[in-house]
mmCIF file of C-alpha atoms in Angstrom:
data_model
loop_
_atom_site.group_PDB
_atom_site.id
_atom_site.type_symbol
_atom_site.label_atom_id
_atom_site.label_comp_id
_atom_site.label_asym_id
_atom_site.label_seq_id
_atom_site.Cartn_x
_atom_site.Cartn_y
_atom_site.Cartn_z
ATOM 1 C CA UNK A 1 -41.551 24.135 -52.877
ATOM 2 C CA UNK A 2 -43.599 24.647 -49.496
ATOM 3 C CA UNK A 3 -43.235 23.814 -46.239
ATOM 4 C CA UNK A 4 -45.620 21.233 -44.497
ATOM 5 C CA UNK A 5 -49.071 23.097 -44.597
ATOM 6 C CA UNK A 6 -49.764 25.070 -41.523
ATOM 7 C CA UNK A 7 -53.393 23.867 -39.984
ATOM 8 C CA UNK A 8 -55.895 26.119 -38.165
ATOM 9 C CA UNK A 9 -58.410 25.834 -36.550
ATOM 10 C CA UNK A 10 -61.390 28.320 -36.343
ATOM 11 C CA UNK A 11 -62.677 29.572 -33.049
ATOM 12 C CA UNK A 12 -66.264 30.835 -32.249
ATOM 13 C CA UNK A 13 -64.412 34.165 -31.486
ATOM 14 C CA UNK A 14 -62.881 33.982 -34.921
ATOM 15 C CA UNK A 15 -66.747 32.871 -36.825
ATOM 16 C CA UNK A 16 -67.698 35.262 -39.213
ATOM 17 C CA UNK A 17 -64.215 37.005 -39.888
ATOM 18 C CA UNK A 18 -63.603 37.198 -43.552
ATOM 19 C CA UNK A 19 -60.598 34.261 -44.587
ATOM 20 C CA UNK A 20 -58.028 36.835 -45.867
ATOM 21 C CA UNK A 21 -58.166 38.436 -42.271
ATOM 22 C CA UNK A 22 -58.102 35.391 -40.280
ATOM 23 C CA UNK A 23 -55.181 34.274 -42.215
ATOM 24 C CA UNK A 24 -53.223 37.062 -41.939
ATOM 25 C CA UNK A 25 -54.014 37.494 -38.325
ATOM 26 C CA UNK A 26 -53.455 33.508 -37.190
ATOM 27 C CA UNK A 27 -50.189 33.039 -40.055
ATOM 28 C CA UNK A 28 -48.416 36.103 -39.298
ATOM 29 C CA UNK A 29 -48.465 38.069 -42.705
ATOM 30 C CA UNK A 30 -50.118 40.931 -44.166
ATOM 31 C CA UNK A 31 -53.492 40.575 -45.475
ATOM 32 C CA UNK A 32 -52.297 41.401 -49.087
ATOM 33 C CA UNK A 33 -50.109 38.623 -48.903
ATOM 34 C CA UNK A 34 -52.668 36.379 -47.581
ATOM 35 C CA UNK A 35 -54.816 37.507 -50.302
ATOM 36 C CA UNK A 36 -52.357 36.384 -52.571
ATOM 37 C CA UNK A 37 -51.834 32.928 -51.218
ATOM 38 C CA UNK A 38 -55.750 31.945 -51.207
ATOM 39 C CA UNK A 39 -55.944 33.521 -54.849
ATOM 40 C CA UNK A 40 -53.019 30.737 -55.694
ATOM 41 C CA UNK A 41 -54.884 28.428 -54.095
ATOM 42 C CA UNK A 42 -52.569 27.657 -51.446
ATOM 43 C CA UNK A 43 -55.070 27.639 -49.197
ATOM 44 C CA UNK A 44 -57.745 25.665 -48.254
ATOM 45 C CA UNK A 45 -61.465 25.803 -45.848
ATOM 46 C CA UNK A 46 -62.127 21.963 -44.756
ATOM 47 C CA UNK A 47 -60.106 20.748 -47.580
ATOM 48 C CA UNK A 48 -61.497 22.798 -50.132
ATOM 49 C CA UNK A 49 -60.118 26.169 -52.086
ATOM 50 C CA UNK A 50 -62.304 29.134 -50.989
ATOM 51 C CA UNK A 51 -62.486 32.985 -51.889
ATOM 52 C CA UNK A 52 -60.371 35.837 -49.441
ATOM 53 C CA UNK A 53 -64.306 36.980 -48.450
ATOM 54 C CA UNK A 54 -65.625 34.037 -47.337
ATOM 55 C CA UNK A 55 -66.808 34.487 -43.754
ATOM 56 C CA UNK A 56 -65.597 31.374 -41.556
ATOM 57 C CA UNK A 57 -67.607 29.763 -39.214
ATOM 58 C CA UNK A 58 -66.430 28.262 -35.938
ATOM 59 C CA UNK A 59 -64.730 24.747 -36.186
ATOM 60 C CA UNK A 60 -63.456 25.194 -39.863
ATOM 61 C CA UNK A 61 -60.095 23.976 -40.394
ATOM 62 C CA UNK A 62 -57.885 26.217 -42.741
ATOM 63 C CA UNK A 63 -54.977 24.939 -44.309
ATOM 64 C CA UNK A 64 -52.371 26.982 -45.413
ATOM 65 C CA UNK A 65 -49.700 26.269 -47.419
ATOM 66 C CA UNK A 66 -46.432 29.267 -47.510
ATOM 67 C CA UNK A 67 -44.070 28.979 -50.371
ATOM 68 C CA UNK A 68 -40.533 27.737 -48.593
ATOM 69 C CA UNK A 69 -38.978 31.378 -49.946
ATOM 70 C CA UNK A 70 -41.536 32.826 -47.836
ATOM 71 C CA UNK A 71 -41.129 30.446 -44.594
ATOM 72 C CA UNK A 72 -38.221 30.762 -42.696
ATOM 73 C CA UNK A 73 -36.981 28.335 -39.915
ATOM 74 C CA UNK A 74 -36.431 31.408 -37.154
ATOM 75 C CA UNK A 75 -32.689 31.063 -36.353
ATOM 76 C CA UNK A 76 -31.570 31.271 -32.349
ATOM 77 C CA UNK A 77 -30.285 35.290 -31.174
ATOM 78 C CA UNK A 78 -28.541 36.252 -28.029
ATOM 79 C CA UNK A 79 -31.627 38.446 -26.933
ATOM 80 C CA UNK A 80 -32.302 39.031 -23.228
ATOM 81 C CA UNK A 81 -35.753 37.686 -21.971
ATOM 82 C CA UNK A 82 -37.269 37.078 -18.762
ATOM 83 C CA UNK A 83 -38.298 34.087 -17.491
ATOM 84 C CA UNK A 84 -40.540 34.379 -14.382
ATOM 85 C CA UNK A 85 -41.705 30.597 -14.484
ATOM 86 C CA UNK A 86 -40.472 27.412 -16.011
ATOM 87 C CA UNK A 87 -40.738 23.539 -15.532
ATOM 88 C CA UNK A 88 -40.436 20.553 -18.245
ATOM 89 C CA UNK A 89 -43.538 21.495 -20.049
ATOM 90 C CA UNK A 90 -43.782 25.037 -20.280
ATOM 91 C CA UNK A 91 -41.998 28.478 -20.141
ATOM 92 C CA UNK A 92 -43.786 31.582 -18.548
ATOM 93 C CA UNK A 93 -41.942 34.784 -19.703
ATOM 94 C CA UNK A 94 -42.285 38.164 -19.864
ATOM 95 C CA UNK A 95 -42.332 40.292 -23.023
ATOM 96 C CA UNK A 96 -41.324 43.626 -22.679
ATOM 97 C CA UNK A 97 -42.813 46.188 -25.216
ATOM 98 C CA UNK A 98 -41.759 46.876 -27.980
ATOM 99 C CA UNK A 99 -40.228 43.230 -28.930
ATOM 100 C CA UNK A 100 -42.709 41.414 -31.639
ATOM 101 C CA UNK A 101 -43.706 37.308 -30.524
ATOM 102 C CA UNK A 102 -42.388 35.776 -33.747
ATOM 103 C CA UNK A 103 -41.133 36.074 -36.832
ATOM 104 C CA UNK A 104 -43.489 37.614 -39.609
ATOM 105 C CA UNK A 105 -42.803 38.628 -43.544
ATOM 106 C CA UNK A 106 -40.853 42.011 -42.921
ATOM 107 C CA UNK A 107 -39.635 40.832 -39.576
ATOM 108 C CA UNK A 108 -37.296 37.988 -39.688
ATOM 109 C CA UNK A 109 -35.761 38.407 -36.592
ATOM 110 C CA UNK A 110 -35.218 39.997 -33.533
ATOM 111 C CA UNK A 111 -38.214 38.504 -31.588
ATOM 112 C CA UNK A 112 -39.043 36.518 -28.872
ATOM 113 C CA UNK A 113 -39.041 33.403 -30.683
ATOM 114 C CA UNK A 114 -35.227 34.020 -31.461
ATOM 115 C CA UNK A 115 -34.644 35.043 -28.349
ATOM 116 C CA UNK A 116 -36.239 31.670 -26.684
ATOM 117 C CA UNK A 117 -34.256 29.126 -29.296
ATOM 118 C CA UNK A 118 -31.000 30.476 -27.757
ATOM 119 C CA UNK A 119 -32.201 29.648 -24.341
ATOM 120 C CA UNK A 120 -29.302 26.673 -23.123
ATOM 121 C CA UNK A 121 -32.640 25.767 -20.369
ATOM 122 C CA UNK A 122 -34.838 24.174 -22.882
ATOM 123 C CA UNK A 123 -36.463 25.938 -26.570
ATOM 124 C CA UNK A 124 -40.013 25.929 -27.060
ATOM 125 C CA UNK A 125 -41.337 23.478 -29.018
ATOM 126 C CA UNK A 126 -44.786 22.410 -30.525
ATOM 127 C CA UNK A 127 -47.154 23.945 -32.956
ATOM 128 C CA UNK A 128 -45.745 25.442 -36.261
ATOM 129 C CA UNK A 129 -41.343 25.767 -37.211
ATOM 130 C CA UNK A 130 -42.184 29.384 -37.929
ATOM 131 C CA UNK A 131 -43.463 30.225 -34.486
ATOM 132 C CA UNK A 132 -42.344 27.101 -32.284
ATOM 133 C CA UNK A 133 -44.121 26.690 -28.651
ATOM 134 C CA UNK A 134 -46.363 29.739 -28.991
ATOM 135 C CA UNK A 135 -49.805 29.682 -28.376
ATOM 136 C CA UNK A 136 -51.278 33.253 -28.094
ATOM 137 C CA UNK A 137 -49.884 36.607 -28.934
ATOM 138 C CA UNK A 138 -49.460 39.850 -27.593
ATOM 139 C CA UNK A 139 -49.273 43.124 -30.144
ATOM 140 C CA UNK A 140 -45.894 43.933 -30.066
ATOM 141 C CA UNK A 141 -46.274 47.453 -28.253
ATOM 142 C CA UNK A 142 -47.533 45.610 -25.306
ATOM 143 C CA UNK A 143 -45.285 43.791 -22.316
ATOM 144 C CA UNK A 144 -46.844 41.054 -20.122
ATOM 145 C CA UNK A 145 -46.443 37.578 -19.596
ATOM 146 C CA UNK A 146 -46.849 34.668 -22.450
ATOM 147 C CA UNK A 147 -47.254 31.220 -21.742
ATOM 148 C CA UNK A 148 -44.788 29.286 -24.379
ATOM 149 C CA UNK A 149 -44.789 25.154 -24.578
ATOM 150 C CA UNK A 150 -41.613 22.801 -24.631
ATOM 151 C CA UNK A 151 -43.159 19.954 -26.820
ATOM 152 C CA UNK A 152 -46.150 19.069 -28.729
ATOM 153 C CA UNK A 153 -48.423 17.689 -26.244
ATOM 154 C CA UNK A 154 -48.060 20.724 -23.991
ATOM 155 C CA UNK A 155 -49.291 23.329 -27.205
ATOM 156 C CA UNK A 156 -52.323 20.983 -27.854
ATOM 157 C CA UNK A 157 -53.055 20.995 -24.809
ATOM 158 C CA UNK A 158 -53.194 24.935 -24.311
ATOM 159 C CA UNK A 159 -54.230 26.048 -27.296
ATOM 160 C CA UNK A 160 -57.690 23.455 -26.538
ATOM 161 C CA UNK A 161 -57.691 25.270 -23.003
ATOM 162 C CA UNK A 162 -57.166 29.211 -24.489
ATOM 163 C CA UNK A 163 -59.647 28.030 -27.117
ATOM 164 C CA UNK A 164 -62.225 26.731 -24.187
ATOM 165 C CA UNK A 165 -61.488 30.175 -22.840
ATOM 166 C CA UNK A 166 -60.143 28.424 -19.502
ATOM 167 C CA UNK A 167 -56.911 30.551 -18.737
ATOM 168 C CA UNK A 168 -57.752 34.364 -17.949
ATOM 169 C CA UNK A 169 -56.380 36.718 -19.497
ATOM 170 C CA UNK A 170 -55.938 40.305 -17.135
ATOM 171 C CA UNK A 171 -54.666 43.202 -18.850
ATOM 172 C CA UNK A 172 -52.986 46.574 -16.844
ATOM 173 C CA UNK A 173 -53.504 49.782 -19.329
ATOM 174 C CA UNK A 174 -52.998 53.729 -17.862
ATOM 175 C CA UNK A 175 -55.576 55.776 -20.026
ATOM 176 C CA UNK A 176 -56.131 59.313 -20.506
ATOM 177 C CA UNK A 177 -59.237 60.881 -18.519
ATOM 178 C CA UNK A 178 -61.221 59.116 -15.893
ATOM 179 C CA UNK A 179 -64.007 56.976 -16.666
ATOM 180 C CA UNK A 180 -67.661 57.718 -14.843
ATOM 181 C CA UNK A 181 -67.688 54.372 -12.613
ATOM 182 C CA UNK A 182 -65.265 52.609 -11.089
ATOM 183 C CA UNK A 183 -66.659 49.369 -12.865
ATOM 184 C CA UNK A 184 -68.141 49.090 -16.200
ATOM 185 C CA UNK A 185 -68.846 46.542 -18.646
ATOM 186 C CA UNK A 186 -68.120 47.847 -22.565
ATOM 187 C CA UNK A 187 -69.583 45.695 -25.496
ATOM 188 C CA UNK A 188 -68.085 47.290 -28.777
ATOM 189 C CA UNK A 189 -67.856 46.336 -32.215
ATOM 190 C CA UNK A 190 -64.450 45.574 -33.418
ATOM 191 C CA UNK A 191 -62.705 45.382 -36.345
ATOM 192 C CA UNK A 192 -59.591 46.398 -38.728
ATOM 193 C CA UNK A 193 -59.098 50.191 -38.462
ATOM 194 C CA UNK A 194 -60.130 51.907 -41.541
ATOM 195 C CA UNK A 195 -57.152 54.436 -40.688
ATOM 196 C CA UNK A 196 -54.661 51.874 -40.185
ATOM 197 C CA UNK A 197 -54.819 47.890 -41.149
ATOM 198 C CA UNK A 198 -52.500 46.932 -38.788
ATOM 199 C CA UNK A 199 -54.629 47.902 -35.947
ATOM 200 C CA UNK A 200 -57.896 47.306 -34.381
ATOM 201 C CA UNK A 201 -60.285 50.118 -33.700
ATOM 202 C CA UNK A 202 -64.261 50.566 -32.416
ATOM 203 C CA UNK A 203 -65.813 50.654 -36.294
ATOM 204 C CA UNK A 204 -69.369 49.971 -37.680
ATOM 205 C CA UNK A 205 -70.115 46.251 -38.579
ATOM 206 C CA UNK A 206 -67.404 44.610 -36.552
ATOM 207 C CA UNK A 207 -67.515 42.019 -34.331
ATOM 208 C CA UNK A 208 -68.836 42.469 -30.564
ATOM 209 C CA UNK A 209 -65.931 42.640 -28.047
ATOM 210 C CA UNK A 210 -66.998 42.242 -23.879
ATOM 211 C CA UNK A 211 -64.518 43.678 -21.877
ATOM 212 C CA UNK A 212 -65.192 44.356 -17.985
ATOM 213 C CA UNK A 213 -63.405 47.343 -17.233
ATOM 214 C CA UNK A 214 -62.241 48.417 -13.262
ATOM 215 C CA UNK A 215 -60.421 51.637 -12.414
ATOM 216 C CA UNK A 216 -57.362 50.625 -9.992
ATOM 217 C CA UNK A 217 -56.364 54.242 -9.402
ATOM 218 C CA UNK A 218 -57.313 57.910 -10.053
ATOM 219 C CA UNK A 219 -54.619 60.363 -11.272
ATOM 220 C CA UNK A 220 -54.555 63.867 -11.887
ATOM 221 C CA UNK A 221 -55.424 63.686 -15.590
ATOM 222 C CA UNK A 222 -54.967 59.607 -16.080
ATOM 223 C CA UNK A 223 -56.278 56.410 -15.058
ATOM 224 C CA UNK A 224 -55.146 52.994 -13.971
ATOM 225 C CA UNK A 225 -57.593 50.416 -14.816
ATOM 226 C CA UNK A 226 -57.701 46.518 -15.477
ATOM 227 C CA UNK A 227 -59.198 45.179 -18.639
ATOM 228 C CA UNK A 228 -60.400 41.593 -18.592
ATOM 229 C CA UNK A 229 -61.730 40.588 -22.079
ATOM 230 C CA UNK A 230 -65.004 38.649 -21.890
ATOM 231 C CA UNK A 231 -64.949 37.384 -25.707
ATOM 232 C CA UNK A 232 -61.228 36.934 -26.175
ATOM 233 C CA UNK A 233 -60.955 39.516 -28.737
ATOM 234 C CA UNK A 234 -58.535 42.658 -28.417
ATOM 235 C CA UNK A 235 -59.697 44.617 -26.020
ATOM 236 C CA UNK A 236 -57.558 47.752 -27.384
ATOM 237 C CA UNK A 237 -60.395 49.071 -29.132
ATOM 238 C CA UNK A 238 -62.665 48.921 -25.932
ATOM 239 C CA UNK A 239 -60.429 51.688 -24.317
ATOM 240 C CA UNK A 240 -60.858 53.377 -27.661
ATOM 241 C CA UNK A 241 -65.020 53.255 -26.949
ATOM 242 C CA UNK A 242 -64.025 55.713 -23.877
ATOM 243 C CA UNK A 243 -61.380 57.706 -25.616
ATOM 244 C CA UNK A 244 -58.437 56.815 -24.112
ATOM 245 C CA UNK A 245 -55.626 56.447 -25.796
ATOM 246 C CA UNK A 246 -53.243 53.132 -24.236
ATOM 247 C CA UNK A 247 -49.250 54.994 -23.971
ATOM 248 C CA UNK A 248 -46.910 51.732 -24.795
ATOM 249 C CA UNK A 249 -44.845 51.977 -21.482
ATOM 250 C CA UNK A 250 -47.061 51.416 -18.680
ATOM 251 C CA UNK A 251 -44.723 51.707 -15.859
ATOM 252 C CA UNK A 252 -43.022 54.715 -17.354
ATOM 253 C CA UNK A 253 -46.189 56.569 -17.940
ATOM 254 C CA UNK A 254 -47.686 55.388 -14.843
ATOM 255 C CA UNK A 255 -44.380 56.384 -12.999
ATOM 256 C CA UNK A 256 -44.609 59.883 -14.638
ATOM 257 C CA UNK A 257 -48.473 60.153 -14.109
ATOM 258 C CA UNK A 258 -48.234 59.527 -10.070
ATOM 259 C CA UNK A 259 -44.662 62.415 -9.979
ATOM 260 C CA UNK A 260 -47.349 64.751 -11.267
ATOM 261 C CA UNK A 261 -50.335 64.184 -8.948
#
């Protein structure tokens, strides 16, 4: 048996990714297992079955069906999470590093999502049972505030504004060495690392990535800067383009960065 087919829609950032990586990226699995599901056929490009290298194009709708074996209701765990923001529509809450957004294959628990359905002030709702209320992600290494919905209406109507690129997104990153100027704009191909398919790195043939790029403060060896991505893509692999490594705990690192200067 499956659960109710999960539907997604394709974004112009998302046009020309191959299907197996938008799959596994937008579902929540590896890409072998996503490779496996559109070999069985249990998924499908406006209605029709379609290969793991087809390249989709913006405004596809992919449907993808997840044995019930494989799809999990997430289950409700006394996990502490801070919430900086909430009314009868929507949560704003901030994700620490190091705790994942929702449940994946080989990570059944311990996320946010779990940590939300225990929440006696209202669970997020909307959108799919695996990952209720959520409506964009943040790598699990990385803390900052998500924007989670309460009911159905509320995730349609942000994932149409994220998708309309109408909510900015600012990120905070301490890197290693000082960039040149204290502004710069980097436009960088990204794609899957070739070192490590879990992550996203600068690599030939990928797909451009805009990020704008300010330096808040100058340290001894390290910077503070603010990312804003232009395209809407990681902008991980940006920092990369100027060799600079991102450490996981900013305020740690930051902490230990301005002791030293």
């Amino acid at each position: 048996m499956s659960a109710p087919p999960r539907e997604l829609l394709v974004s112009a950032d998302d046009a020309g990714t191959r299907l197996d990586a938008f799959v596994s990226a937008r579902a929540g699995m590896s890409r072998a297992a996503a490779a496996k599901l559109i070999a069985a056929g249990s998924v499908l490009v406006d209605g029709r079955a379609a290969t793991k290298s087809l390249r989709v194009e913006d405004a596809m709708r992919v449907s993808v069906s997840i044995p019930e074996h494989e799809s999990a209701v997430p289950q409700a765990e006394e996990i502490p999470v801070r919430v900086v923001f909430e009314d009868e529509h929507l949560l704003v809450v901030s994700k620490p590093a190091g705790l994942v957004v929702h449940p994946a294959p080989g990570h059944s628990s311990g996320t946010l999502v779990n940590a939300l359905l225990a929440r006696a002030g209202g669970a997020p709702a909307g959108g799919d049972a695996e990952r209720p209320g959520i409506v964009h992600r943040l790598d699990a290494g990385t803390s900052g505030l998500m924007i989670v919905a309460k009911d159905e209406a509320t995730h349609a109507a942000l994932t149409d504004a994220l998708a309309a690129r109408a909510v900015t997104r600012v990120y905070l990153a301490l890197v290693e060495g000082i960039p040149d100027t204290a502004t710069t704009t980097i436009d960088a191909p990204i794609g899957r690392s070739t070192r490590d398919r879990k992550k996203m790195a600068v690599v030939a043939g990928g797909r451009s990535a805009v990020t704008e790029i300010t330096v808040l403060e100058r340290l001894p060896d390290t910077a503070l800067v603010e990312a804003r991505p232009i395209t809407g893509r990681t902008s991980t692999g940006a920092l990369i383009e100027l060799d600079d490594p991102l450490p996981q705990d900013l305020a740690a690192a930051l902490e230990a960065a301005r002791t030293r200067s």
